[in-house]
PDB file of C-alpha atoms in Angstrom:
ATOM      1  CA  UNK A  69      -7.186 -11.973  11.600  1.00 86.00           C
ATOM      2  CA  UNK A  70      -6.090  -8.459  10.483  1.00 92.00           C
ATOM      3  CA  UNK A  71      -9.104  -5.788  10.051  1.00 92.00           C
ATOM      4  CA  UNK A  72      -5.956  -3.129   9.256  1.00 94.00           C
ATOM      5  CA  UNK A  73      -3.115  -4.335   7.048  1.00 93.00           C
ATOM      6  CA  UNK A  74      -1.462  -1.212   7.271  1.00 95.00           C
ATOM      7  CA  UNK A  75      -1.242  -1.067  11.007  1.00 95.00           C
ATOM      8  CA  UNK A  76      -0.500  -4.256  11.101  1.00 94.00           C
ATOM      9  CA  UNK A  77       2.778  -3.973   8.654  1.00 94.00           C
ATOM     10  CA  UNK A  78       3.833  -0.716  10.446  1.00 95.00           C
ATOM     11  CA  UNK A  79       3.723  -2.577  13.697  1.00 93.00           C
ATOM     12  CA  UNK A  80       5.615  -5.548  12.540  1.00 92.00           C
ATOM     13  CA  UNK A  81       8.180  -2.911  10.591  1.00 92.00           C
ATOM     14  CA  UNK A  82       8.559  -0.829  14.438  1.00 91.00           C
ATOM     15  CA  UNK A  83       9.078  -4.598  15.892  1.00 88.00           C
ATOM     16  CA  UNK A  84      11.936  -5.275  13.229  1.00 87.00           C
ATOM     17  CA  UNK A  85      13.600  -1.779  13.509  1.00 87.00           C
ATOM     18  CA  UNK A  86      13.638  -2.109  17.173  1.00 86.00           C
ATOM     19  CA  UNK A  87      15.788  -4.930  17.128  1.00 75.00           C
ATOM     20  CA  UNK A  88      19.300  -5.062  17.092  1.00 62.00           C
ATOM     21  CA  UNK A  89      19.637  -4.886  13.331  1.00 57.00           C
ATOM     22  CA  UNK A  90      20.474  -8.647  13.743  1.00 60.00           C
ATOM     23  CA  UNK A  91      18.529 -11.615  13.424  1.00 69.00           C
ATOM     24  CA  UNK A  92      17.707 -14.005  10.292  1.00 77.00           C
ATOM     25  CA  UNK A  93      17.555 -11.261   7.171  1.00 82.00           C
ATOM     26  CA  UNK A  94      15.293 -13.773   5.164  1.00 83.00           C
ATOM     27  CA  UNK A  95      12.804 -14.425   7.879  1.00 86.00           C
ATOM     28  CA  UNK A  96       9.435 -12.469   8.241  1.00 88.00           C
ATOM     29  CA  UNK A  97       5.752 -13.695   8.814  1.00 91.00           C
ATOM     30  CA  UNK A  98       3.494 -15.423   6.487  1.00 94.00           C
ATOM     31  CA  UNK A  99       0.492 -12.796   5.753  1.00 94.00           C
ATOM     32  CA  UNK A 100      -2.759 -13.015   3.494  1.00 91.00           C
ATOM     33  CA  UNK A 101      -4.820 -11.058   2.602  1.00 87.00           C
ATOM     34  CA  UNK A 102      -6.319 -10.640   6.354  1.00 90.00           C
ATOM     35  CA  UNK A 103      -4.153 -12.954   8.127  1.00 93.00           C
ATOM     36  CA  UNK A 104      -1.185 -13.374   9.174  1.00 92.00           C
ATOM     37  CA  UNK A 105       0.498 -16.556  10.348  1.00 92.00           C
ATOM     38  CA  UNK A 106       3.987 -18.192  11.264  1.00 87.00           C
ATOM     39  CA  UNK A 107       5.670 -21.299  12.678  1.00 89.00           C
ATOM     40  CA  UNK A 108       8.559 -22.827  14.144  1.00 88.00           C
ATOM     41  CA  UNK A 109       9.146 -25.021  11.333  1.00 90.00           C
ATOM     42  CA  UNK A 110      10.948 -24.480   8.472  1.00 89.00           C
ATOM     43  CA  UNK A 111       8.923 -27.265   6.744  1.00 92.00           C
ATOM     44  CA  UNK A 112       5.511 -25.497   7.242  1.00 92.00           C
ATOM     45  CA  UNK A 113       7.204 -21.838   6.533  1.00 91.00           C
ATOM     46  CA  UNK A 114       8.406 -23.503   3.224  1.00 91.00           C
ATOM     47  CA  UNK A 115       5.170 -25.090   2.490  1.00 92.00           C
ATOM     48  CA  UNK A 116       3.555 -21.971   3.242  1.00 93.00           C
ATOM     49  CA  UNK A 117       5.103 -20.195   0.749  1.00 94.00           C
ATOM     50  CA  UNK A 118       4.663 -22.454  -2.169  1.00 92.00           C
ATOM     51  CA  UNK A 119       2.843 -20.658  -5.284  1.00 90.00           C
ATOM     52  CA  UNK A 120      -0.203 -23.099  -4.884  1.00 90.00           C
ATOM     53  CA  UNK A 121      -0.448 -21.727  -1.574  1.00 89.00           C
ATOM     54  CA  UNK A 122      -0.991 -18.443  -2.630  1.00 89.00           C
ATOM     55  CA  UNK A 123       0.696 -16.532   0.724  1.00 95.00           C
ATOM     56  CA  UNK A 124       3.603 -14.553   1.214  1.00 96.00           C
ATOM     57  CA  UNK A 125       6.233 -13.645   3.478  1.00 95.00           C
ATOM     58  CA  UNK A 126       6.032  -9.740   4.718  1.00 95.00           C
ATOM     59  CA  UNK A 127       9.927  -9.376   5.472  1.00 94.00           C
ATOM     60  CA  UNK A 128      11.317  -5.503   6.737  1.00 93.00           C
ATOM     61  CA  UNK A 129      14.905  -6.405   7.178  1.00 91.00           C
ATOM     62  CA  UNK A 130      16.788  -3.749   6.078  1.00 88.00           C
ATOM     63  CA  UNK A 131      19.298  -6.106   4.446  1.00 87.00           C
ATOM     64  CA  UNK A 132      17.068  -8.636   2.807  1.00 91.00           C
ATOM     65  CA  UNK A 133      17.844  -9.239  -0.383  1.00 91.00           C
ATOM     66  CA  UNK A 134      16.240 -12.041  -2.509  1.00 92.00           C
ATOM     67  CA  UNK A 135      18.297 -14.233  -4.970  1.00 94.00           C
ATOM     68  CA  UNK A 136      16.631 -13.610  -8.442  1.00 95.00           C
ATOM     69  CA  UNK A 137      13.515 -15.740  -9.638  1.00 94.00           C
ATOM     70  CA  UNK A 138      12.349 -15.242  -6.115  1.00 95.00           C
ATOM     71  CA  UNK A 139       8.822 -12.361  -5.970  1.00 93.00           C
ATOM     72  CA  UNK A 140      10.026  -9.400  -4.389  1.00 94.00           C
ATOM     73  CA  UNK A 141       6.990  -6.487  -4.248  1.00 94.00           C
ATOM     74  CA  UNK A 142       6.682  -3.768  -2.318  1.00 96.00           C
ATOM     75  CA  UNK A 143       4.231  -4.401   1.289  1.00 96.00           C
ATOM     76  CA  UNK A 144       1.972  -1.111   2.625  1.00 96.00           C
ATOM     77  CA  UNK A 145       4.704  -0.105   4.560  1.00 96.00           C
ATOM     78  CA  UNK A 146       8.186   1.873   2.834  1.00 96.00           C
ATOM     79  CA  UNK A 147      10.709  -0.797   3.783  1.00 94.00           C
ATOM     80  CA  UNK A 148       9.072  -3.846   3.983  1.00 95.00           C
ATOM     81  CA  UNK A 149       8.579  -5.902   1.037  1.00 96.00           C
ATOM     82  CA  UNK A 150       6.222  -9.065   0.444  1.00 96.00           C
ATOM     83  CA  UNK A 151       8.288 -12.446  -0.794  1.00 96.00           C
ATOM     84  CA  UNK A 152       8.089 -15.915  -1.431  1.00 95.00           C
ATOM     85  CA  UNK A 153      11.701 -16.144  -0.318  1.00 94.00           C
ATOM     86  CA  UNK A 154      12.244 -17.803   3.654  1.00 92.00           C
ATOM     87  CA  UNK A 155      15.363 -19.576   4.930  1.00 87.00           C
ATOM     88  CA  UNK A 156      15.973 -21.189   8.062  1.00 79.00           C
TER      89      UNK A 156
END
């Protein structure tokens, strides 16, 4: 559970930018609208993000960029984005 969205994107942004810069550019977390979720299999991330589902991914990959007809809107946090793009 999330009591502060905010906090909780700028955290997961600091987590990101403290990386490498490498890693999977169209990965993030699953997050709703006080909740935030994840799993190791693409299956469940997929299912997750299906529109009847009604979740979406918070990605802050500097170089994530969505192929169109995919929802791309801006998260809490500059730099970080909520989707309903994810691949493995």
């Amino acid at each position: 559970m999330i009591k502060d969205a905010k906090a909780f994107q700028t955290a997961f942004k600091a987590e990101t930018d403290a990386g490498d810069g490498g890693g999977n550019p169209n990965q993030g977390i699953v997050v709703g609208q006080d909740f935030a979720m994840g799993s190791e299999s693409s299956d469940a991330m997929s299912a997750l993000l299906q529109p009847q589902a009604g979740l979406l991914m918070l990605n802050c990959h500097p170089d994530f960029k969505p192929p169109s007809g995919y929802r791309k809107e801006p998260a809490l946090v500059k730099g970080c984005v909520l989707t309903d793009y994810y691949v493995d």
